[in-house]
Structure formats: structure tokens, C-alpha cells
Coordinates of C-alpha atoms (C1' of nucleotides) in Angstrom, one line a residue:
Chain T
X1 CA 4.9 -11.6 -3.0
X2 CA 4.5 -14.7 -5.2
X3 CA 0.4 -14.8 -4.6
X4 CA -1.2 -14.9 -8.0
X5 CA -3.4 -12.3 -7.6
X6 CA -0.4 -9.8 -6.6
X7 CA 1.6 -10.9 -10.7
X8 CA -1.7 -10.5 -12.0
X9 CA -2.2 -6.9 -10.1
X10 CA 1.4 -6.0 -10.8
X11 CA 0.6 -7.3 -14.4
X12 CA -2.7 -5.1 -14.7
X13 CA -0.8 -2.2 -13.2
X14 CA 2.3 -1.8 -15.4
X15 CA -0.2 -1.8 -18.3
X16 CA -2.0 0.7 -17.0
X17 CA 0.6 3.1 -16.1
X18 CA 2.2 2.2 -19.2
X19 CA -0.7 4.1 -20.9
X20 CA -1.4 0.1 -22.6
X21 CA -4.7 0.8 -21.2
X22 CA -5.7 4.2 -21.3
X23 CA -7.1 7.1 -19.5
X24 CA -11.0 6.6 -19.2
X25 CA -11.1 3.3 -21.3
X26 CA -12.4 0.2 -19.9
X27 CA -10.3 -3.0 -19.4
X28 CA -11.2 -6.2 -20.5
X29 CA -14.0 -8.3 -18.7
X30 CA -13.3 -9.9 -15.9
X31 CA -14.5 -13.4 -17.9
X32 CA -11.4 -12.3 -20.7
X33 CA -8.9 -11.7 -17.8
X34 CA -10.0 -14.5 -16.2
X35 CA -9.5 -16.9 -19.6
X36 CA -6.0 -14.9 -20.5
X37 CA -4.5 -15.6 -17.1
X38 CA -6.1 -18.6 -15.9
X39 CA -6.9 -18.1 -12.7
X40 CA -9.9 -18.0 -11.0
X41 CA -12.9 -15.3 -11.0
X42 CA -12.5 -14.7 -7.2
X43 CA -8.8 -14.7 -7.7
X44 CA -8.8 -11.9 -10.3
X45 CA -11.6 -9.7 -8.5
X46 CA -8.7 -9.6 -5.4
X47 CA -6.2 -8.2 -8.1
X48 CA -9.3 -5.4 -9.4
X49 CA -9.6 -5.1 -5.7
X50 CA -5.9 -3.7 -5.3
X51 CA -5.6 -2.0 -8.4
X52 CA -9.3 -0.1 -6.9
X53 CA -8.0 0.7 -3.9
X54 CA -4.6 1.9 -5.1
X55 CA -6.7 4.6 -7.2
X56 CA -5.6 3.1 -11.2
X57 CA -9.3 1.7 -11.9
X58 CA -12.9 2.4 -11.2
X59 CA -14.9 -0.8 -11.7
X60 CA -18.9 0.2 -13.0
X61 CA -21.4 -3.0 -12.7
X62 CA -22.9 -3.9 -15.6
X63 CA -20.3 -2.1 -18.0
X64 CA -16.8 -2.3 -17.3
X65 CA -13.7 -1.7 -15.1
X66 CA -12.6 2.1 -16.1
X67 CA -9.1 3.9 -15.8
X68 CA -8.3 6.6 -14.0
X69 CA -5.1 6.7 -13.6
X70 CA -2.8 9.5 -15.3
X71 CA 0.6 10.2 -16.3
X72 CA 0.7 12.9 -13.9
X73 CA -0.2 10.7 -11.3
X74 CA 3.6 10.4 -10.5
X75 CA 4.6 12.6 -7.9
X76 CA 7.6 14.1 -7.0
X77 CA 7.8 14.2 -3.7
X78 CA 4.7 11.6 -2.3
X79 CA 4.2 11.0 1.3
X80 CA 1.1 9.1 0.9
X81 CA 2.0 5.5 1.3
X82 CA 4.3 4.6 3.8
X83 CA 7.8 5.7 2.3
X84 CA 11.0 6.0 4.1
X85 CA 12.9 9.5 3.9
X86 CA 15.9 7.5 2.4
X87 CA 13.6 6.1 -0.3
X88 CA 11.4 9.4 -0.6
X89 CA 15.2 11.3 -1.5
X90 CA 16.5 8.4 -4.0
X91 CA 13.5 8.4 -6.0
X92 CA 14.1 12.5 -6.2
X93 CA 18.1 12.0 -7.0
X94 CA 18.7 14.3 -3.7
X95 CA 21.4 13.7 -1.5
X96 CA 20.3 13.4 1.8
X97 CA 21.7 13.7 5.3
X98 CA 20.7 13.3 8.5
X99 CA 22.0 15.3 11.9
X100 CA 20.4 13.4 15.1
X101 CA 19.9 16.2 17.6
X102 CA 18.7 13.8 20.4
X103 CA 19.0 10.3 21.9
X104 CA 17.4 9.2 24.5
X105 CA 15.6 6.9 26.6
X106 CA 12.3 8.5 28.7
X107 CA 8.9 7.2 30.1
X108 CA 5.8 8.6 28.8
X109 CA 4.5 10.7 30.8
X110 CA 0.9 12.3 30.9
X111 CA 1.8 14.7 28.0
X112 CA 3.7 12.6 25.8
X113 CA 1.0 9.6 26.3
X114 CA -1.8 11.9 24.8
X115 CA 0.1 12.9 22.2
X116 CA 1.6 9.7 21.2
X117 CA -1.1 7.3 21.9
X118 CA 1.4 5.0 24.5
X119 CA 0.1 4.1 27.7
X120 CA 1.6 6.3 30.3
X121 CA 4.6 4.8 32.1
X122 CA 5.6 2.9 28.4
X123 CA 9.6 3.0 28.5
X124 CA 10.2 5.0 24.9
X125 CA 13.1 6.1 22.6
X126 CA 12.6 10.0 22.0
X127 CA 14.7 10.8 18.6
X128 CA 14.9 14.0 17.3
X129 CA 16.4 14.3 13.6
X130 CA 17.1 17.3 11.0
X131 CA 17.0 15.8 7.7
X132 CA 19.2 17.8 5.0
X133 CA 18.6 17.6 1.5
X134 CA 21.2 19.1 -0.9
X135 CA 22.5 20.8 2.6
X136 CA 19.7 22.4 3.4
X137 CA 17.8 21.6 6.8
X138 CA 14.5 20.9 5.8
X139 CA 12.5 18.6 7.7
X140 CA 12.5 17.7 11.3
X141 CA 12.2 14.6 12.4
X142 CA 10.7 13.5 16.0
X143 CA 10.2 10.3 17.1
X144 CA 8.9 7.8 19.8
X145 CA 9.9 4.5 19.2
X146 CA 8.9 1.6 22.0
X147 CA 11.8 0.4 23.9
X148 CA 9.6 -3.5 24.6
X149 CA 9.7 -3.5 20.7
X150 CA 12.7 -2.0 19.4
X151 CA 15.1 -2.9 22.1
X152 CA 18.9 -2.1 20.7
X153 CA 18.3 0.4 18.5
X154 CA 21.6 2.8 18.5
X155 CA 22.4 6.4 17.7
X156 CA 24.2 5.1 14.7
X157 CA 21.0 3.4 13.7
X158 CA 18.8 6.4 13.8
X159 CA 21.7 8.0 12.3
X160 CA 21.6 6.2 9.3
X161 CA 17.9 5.0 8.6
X162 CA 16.0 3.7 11.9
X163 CA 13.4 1.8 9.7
X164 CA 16.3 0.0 7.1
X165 CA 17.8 -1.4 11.5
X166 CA 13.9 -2.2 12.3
X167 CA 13.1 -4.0 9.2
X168 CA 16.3 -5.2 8.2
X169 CA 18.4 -6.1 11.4
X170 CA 14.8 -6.6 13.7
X171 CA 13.2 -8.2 10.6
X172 CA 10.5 -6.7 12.1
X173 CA 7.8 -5.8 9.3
X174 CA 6.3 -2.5 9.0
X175 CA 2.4 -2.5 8.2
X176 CA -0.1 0.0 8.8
X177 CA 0.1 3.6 9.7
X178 CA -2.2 6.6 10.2
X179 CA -1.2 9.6 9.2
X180 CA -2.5 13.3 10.0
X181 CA -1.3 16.2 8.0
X182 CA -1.7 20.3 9.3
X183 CA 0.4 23.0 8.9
X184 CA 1.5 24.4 12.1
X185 CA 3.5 28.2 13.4
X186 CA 6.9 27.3 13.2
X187 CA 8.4 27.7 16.9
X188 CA 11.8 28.8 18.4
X189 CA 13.3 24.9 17.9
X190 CA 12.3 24.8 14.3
X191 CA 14.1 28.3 13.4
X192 CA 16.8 26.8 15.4
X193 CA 17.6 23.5 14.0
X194 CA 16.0 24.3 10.0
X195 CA 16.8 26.4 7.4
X196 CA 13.1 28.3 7.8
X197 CA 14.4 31.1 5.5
X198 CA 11.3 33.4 6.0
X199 CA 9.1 30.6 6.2
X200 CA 6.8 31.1 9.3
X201 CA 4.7 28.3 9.1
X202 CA 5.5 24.0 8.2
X203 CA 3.6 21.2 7.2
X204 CA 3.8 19.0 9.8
X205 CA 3.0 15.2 9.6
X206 CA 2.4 13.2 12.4
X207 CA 0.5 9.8 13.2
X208 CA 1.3 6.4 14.4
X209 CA 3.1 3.4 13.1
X210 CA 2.1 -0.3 13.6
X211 CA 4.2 -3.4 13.2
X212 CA 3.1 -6.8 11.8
X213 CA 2.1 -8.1 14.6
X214 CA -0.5 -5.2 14.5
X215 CA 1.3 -2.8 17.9
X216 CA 2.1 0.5 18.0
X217 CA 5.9 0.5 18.0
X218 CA 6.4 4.3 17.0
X219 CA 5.0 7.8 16.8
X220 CA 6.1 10.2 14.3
X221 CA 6.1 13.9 13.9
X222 CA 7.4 15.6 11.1
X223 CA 7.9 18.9 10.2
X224 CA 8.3 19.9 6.4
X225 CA 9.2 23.3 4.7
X226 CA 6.4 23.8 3.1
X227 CA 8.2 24.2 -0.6
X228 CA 9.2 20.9 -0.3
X229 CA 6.2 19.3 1.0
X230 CA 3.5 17.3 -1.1
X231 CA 1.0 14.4 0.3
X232 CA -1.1 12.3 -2.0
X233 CA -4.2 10.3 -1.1
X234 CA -6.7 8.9 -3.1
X235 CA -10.0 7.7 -1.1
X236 CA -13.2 6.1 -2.0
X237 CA -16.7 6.8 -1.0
X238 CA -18.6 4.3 1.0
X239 CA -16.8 0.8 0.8
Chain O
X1 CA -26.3 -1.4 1.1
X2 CA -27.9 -4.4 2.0
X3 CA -25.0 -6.8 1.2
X4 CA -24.4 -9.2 4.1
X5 CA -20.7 -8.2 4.7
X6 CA -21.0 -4.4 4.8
X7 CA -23.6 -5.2 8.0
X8 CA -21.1 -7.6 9.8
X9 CA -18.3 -4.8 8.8
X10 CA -20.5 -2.0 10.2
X11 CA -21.5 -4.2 12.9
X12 CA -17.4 -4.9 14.1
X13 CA -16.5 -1.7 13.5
X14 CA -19.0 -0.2 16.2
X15 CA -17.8 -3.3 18.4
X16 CA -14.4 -1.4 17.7
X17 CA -15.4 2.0 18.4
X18 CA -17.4 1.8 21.6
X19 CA -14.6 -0.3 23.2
X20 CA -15.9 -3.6 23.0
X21 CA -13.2 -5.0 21.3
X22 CA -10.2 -2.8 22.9
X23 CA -7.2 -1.7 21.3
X24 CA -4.7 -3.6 20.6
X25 CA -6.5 -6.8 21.5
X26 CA -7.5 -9.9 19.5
X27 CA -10.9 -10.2 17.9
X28 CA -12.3 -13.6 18.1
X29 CA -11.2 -16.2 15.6
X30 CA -12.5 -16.1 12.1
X31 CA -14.0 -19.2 12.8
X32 CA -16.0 -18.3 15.9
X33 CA -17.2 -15.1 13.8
X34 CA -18.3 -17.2 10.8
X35 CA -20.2 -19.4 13.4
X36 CA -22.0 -16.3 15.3
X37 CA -22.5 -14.5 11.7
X38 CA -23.4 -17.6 10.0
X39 CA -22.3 -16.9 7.0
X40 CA -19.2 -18.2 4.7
X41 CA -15.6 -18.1 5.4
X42 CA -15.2 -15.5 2.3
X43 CA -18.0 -13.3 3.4
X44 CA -16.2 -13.0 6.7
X45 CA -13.0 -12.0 5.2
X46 CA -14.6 -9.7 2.9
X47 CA -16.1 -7.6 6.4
X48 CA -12.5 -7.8 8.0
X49 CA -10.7 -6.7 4.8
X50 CA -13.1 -3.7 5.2
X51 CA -12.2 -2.9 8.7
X52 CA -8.8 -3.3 7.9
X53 CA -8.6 -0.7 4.9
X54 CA -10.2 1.9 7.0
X55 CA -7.5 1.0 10.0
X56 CA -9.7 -0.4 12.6
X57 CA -7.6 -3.9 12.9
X58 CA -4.8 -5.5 11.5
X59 CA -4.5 -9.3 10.9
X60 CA -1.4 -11.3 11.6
X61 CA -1.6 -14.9 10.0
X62 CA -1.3 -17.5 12.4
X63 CA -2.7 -15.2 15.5
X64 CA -5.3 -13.6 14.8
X65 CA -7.0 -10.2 13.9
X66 CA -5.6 -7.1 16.2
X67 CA -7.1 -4.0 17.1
X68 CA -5.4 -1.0 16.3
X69 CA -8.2 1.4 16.7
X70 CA -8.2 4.5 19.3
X71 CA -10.5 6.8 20.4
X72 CA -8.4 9.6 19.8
X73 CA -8.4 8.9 16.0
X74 CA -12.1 10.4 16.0
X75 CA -11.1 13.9 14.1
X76 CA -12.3 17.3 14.8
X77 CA -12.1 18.3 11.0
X78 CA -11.4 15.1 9.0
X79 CA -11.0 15.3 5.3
X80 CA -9.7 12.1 4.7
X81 CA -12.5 10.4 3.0
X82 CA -14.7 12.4 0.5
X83 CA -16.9 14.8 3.1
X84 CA -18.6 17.7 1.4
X85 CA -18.5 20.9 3.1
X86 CA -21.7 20.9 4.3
X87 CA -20.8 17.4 6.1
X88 CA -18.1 18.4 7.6
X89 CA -19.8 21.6 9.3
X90 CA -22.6 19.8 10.5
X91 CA -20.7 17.3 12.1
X92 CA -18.7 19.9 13.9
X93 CA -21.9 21.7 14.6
X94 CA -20.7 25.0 12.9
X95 CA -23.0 27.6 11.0
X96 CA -22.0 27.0 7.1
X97 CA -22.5 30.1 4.9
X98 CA -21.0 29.7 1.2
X99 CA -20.7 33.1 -0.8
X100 CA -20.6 32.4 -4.7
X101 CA -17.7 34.8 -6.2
X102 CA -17.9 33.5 -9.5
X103 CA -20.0 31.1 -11.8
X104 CA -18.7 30.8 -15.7
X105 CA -18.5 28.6 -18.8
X106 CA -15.2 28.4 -20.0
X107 CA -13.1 26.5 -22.2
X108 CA -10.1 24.4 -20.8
X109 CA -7.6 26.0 -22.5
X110 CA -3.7 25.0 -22.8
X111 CA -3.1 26.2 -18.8
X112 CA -6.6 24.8 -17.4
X113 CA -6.0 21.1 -19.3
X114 CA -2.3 20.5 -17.6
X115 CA -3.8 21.9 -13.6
X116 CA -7.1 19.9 -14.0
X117 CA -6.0 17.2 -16.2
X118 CA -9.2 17.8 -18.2
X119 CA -8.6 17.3 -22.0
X120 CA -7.8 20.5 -23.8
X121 CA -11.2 22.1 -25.4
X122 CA -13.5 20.2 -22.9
X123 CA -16.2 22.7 -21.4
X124 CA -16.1 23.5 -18.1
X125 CA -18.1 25.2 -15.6
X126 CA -15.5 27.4 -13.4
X127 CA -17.2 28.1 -10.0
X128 CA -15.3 30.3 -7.4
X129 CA -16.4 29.8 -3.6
X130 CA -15.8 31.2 -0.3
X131 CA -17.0 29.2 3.0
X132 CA -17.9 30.2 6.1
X133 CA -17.8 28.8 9.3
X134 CA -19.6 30.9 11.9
X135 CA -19.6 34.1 10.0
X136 CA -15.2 34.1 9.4
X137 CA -14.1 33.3 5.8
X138 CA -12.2 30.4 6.1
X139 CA -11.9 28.7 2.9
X140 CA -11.3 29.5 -0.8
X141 CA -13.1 26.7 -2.8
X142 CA -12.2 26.5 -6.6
X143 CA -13.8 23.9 -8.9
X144 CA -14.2 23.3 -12.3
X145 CA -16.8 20.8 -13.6
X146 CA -17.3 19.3 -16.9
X147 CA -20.0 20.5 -18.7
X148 CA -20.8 17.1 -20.5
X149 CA -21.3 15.7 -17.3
X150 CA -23.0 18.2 -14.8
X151 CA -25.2 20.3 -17.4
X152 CA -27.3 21.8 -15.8
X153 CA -25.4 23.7 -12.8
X154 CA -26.9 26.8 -11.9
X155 CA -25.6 29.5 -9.4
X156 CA -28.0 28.3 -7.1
X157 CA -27.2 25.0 -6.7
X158 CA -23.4 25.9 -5.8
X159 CA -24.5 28.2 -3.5
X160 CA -26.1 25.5 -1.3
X161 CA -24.4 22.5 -2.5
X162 CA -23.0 21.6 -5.6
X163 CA -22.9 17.7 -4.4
X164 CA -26.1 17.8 -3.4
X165 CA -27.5 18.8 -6.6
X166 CA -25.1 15.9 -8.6
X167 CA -25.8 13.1 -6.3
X168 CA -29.7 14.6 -5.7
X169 CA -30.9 15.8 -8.6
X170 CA -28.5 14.6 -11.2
X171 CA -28.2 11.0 -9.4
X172 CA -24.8 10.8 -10.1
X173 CA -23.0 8.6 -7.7
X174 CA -19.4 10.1 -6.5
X175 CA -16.9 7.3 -6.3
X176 CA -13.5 7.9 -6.0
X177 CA -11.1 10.8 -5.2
X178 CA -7.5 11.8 -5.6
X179 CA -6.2 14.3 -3.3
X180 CA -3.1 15.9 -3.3
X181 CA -1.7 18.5 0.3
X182 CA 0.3 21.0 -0.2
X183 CA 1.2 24.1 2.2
X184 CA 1.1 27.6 -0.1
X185 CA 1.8 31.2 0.5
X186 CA -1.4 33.1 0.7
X187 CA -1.9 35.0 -2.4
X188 CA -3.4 38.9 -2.7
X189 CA -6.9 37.0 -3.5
X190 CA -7.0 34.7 -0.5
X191 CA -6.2 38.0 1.6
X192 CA -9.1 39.9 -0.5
X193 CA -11.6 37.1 -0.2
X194 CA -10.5 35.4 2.8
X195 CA -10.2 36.6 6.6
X196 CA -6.8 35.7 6.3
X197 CA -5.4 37.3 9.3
X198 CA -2.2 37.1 9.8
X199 CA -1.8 33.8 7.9
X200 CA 0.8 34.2 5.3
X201 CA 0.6 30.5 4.4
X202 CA -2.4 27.9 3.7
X203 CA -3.3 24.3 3.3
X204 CA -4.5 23.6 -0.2
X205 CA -6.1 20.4 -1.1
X206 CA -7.1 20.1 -4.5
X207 CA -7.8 16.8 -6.8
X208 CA -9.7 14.9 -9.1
X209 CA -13.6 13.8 -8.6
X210 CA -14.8 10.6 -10.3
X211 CA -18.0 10.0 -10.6
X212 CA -19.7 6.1 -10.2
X213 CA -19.1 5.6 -14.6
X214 CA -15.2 6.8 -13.3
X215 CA -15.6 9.6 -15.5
X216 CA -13.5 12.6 -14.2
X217 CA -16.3 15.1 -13.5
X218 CA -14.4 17.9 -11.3
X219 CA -11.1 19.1 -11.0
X220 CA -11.0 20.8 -7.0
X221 CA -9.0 23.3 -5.2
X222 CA -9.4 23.7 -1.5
X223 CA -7.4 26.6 0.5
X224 CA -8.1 26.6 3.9
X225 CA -6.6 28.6 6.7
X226 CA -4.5 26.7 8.8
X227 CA -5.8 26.9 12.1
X228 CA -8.9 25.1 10.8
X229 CA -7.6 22.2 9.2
X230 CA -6.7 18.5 9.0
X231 CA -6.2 16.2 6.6
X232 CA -6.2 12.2 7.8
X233 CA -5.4 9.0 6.3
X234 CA -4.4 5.7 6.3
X235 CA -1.7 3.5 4.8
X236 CA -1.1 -0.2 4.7
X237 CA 2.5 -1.2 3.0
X238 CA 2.3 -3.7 0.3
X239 CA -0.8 -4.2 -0.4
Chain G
dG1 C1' 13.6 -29.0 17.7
dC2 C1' 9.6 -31.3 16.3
dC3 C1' 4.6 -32.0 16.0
dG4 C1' 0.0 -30.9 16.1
dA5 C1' -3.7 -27.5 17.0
dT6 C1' -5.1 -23.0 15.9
dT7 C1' -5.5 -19.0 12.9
dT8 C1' -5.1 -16.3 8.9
dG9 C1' -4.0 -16.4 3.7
dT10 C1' -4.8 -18.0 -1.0
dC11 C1' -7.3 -20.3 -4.6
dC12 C1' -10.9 -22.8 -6.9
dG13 C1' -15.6 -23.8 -8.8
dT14 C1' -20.3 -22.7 -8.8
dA15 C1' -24.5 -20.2 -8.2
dT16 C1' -27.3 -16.2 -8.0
dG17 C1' -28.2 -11.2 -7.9
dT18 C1' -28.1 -6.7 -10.2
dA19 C1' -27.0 -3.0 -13.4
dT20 C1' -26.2 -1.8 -18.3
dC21 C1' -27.0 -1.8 -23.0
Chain P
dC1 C1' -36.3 -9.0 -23.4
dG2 C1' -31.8 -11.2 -23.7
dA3 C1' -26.9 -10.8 -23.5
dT4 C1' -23.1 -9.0 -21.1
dA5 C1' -20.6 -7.5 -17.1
dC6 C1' -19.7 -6.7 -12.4
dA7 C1' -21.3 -8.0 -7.3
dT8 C1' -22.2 -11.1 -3.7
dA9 C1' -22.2 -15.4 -1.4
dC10 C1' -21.3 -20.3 -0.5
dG11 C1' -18.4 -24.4 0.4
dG12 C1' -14.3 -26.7 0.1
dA13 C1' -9.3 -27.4 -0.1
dC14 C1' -4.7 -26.5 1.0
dA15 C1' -0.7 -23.2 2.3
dA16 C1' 1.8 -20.6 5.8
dA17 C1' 2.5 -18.6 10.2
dT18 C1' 2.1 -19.0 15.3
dC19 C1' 2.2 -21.1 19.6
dG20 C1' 2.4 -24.5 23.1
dG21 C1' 3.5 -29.0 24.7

DNA sequence: GCCGATTTGTCCGTATGTATC
DNA sequence: CGATACATACGGACAAATCGG
């Protein structure tokens, strides 16, 4: 991104997580930040606007922009944004693997359009993955990619990372996704293909992914052992 | 809010929802909006930057604005914005009850300070609640609220509802949230003040309030039982 | 493959409203 | 009440992506 307002976010942001601005103390005025980086004042609100959104600030009319972001903020193991697993286990220093249980090509039927949000009849990929970290089997993976949109994708690409064959290879971009978290029985097929230990129940993620041309091109259900399971969010009231 | 973008946003979004723009289709032009809105180009964006952070459309430069909303994405039990309790039952139509188990000033000491991220010393009330939904114990709320902040808390008011009373009464405006899932074993005081039945395992949410100064007012933890819960959300990469 | 029309994305300058202190 | 700070809105300009001829 070479937009001025995302430098002057990025800017904004590394000072804030750097603890350069505090916890709980006000930035400068948007008329200071405006002079110090020379840009417009609609230009600079857009960069508050991210670092709002993103959960670092808090911006109070008539007084000041606030921060609220801490240390602790970091997670270990976030799911909130949209992060691959092969990124999620880098920034964690795990080794990861990844067993591909199934392959194949199917039409959604009745029961799979309900649940995935496809129109019936769409021609789909079903993938089924165990994810290993360190060895142990600890999330499974199933997904429904669309055939229309993801055409060649290979069992050597799921294999590896499906998402570094759609972005890279497809140079298809990946934009928004919805996400809904429960925790869920675990059944016969998780016991199976995990190591559950005496685990009885997973969180289970599942939701839908959107391209940048704004179409569904994948649903995605995934199961986690709860020990090794965290989702961050931050939201914001009204807006 | 009277501002002239939240009524066009509120205005598309219901466009959205009742199917008048249909999912996955384009919405008309910026241009022809700004001519049936009349009002300015940046207005405009303003309303769709809106819909788009909530995941109603997503815009793809050179084409146009896409729908990505479905039906289906209307929740039984959302938590993905801030919803209080009491919200959430009513829109579910379910009979609320909340049972006060404990009320308390306390000081965050060494072990409070690092859960909450309140500053060691800071005065807190600690409030202990169990919710009911149609008569079955469902959830185990814990909070702790700075004193400094919310003084005047009595029993009473958390018995009803402690948001009421802060954006009511006190007139403090609740701004923005962090959230954090996680999936944990039940422990002998969820099976004590909970009907846990045979749930070994529960969804916790728990976080930090902010009120509209972004002043951390309350720490929260939420443990539901599974079967009654699900957390949704959102995510647009980049950004 | 190029060009022009369309559409969204970025940026600027300015003016006015509203809340805080 | 005035000064300060964020919030909203307008109008204009150009960039970048898409699409069809």
C-alpha cells in the first residue's frame, strides 16, 4: 500500500504499540499531525479511522484521540483477522503439517448449499485437512472451494497451503470474510482423524470467504482443540 | 444520530437486508447514488465505508460495489457487536433472570492487574452473576468495574442491568470493546452455579469495556454453556 | 493491444457543527 | 464566553482498475 494515509496509519501504529504513546494518553491533535506530516485533515482522519477500527485508539470530540491499546494485546495464537494456518504457526515458531484426508470434486446439494451458502447445483471442491502442529493432530480442516473460481487447484496445493496457490499462483486477492465461532460435541470423525486426548468437545470455526471481486469462493469449517484455540475481536458500538 | 450518512447507510443496509439489492449483485454506481441522495461524493463513501465494515458489500474499484450479504447471516445468539444481556434475550424472546452471587470492593492486587489489565491498586468493584434464560442457568458472568469510573454501583443495579444504569443513569457512553474466545474446561464453580449438565467444557468470552472518554471501565468474563452460544464477526484483510 | 467510458480510490482545501475545557 | 479539538459535509481534481469496442 503506498496511499498516504496507510504510512501515516502504519506510522501512528508502530508508535503506539511501541508504548511511544501510551496506554490511556491522548495523541496529538489532529491539526499537529496534520502540520507534522503534511497531509491533508481528511487524509489523516482516514488514518485515525484505521487505527479506530483496528481497536489501538478511541477518538473523544472535543478532547482528544485516546489509546487503548496494550502490551498484552499481542496474542499468541489470534484468529481474528483473516490469517492463514501457515502464517498463524510461523508467528508461534510451530512446525506445522498438514495430512489431506479428502479431494474431491461434488455438487452442492440441498444440505451442503444450506450450510455453505452456495446455490444448489454450484460445482465445488470438498477438502478435508488434519493440521499437525509439533505432531499432534489438532485442528481439522474442511473446506468448499468454488470450482468457476478456483479452477486447477491440486491436491498438492491444498497440500501445501491452498490460500499461498489462490493468491499467489491465481493472484486472486482475498478480502472479506465472516466468521462464526461455537464450540461443538466432538463426533466419531474428529476422534478419528485428531489427537482429542479426553477432549469431548472443539471450538469450531466456520464462515465464509469472499474474493476481491466481492464472491463467495470458499466455505470454511474448522475444528480446534480447544487448548489451542484463542479468537480475538474488538468491535465498536453504533458506527 | 442525525448525521446525513448514517441515514443513507441505514437506508442501503435495509435495501440489503430485505433483498432489494440481492446478494452478490452490483449496487448502483456511486454516481447515480450521490444523484438520488443528493449529497457529496465523500458523504456517499462515508455510508458505503459503513456498510462495508459491517459486511453488507464489498467494492471492487473499477466495477462497482458488490453485495455480499445473506439472509442466513441473521444470528440466533449474536455476540459480535457489544449486545448486553438483556438485548440479546429480548431479541430471542427468552425470559431473562440474573441472580447476583457476589457484589464487592476490592483492590486489584498483583493477580487481578495482569487478568484485567487494570493498573495495580486501582479500586474495583467485583460483581459475580449467573443468567438465566427461561428458568436454566446458562451463564457465569464475572466483571470487575473501576470504581473511579462507575461509583455508585449498587447490588441492585447489577441485578437488572449494570449497562443500563452506566449508559442511564451515569450517561456514560460505551464505545469500544475487545473480546477475546476461548473454549475452557468447566470448573467445580460453573458446575455449582451453573446447570451445567453434562457439559465438561464452556465458551468464555471475556475482555475489556471502554467507555466514550476510552477509559477502560470494565474488565468482563462471560462463560456460557455451549449449546447456547455464538460468537460472530467480520474481517476485511488489509485494511 | 489500445483507447475511451465507467467506476471506485485517494487527496486536497474549505466551511461549519458540536463537545470539552 | 472563547479557545481547542474532533465530526460532518461539500466540491473539485486526479489516479487506478475494469470493461467493451
Amino acid at each position: 500500500m503506498k496511499a498516504i494515509y496507510g504510512g501515516i496509519y502504519r506510522d501512528l501504529r508502530d508508535k503506539v504499540v511501541s508504548g511511544d504513546f501510551p496506554f490511556q494518553s491522548l495523541l496529538p491533535s489532529e491539526a499537529n499531525l496534520v502540520r507534522e506530516y503534511g497531509c491533508s485533515h481528511n487524509t489523516l482522519r482516514k488514518a485515525l479511522g484505521l487505527l479506530t477500527d483496528q481497536g489501538y485508539v478511541h477518538p473523544i470530540q472535543g478532547k482528544g484521540v485516546r489509546v487503548i491499546y496494550q502490551p498484552q494485546d499481542k496474542a499468541l495464537f489470534s484468529l481474528g483477522g483473516i490469517e492463514t494456518f501457515k502464517e498463524t504457526a510461523e508467528r508461534n515458531h510451530l512446525k506445522a503439517t498438514t495430512v489431506v484426508e479428502t479431494f474431491e470434486r461434488i455438487h452442492a446439494d440441498e444440505r451442503v448449499s444450506a450450510k455453505t451458502g452456495f446455490a444448489k447445483g454450484t460445482r465445488l471442491w470438498h477438502v478435508e485437512r488434519v493440521r499437525l502442529l509439533d505432531g499432534k493432530a489438532l485442528i481439522l480442516d474442511r473446506n468448499y472451494f468454488s470450482i468457476d473460481l478456483v479452477p486447477d487447484l491440486t491436491e498438492e496445493d491444498v497440500a501445501r497451503s491452498a490460500y499461498e496457490y489462490i493468491e499467489g499462483t491465481l493472484g486472486m486477492r482475498i478480502a472479506t470474510s465472516k466468521r462464526t465461532v461455537t464450540v461443538e460435541r466432538t463426533t466419531k470423525e474428529d476422534e478419528r482423524l485428531l489427537d482429542a486426548d479426553d477432549f469431548d468437545f472443539l471450538a469450531v470455526v466456520s464462515g465464509q470467504t469472499f474474493n476481491g471481486d466481492g464472491l463467495m469462493f470458499e466455505y470454511t469449517q474448522s475444528r480446534h482443540r480447544p487448548d489451542y484455540f484463542t479468537f480475538h475481536t474488538t468491535a465498536i458500538r453504533g458506527r
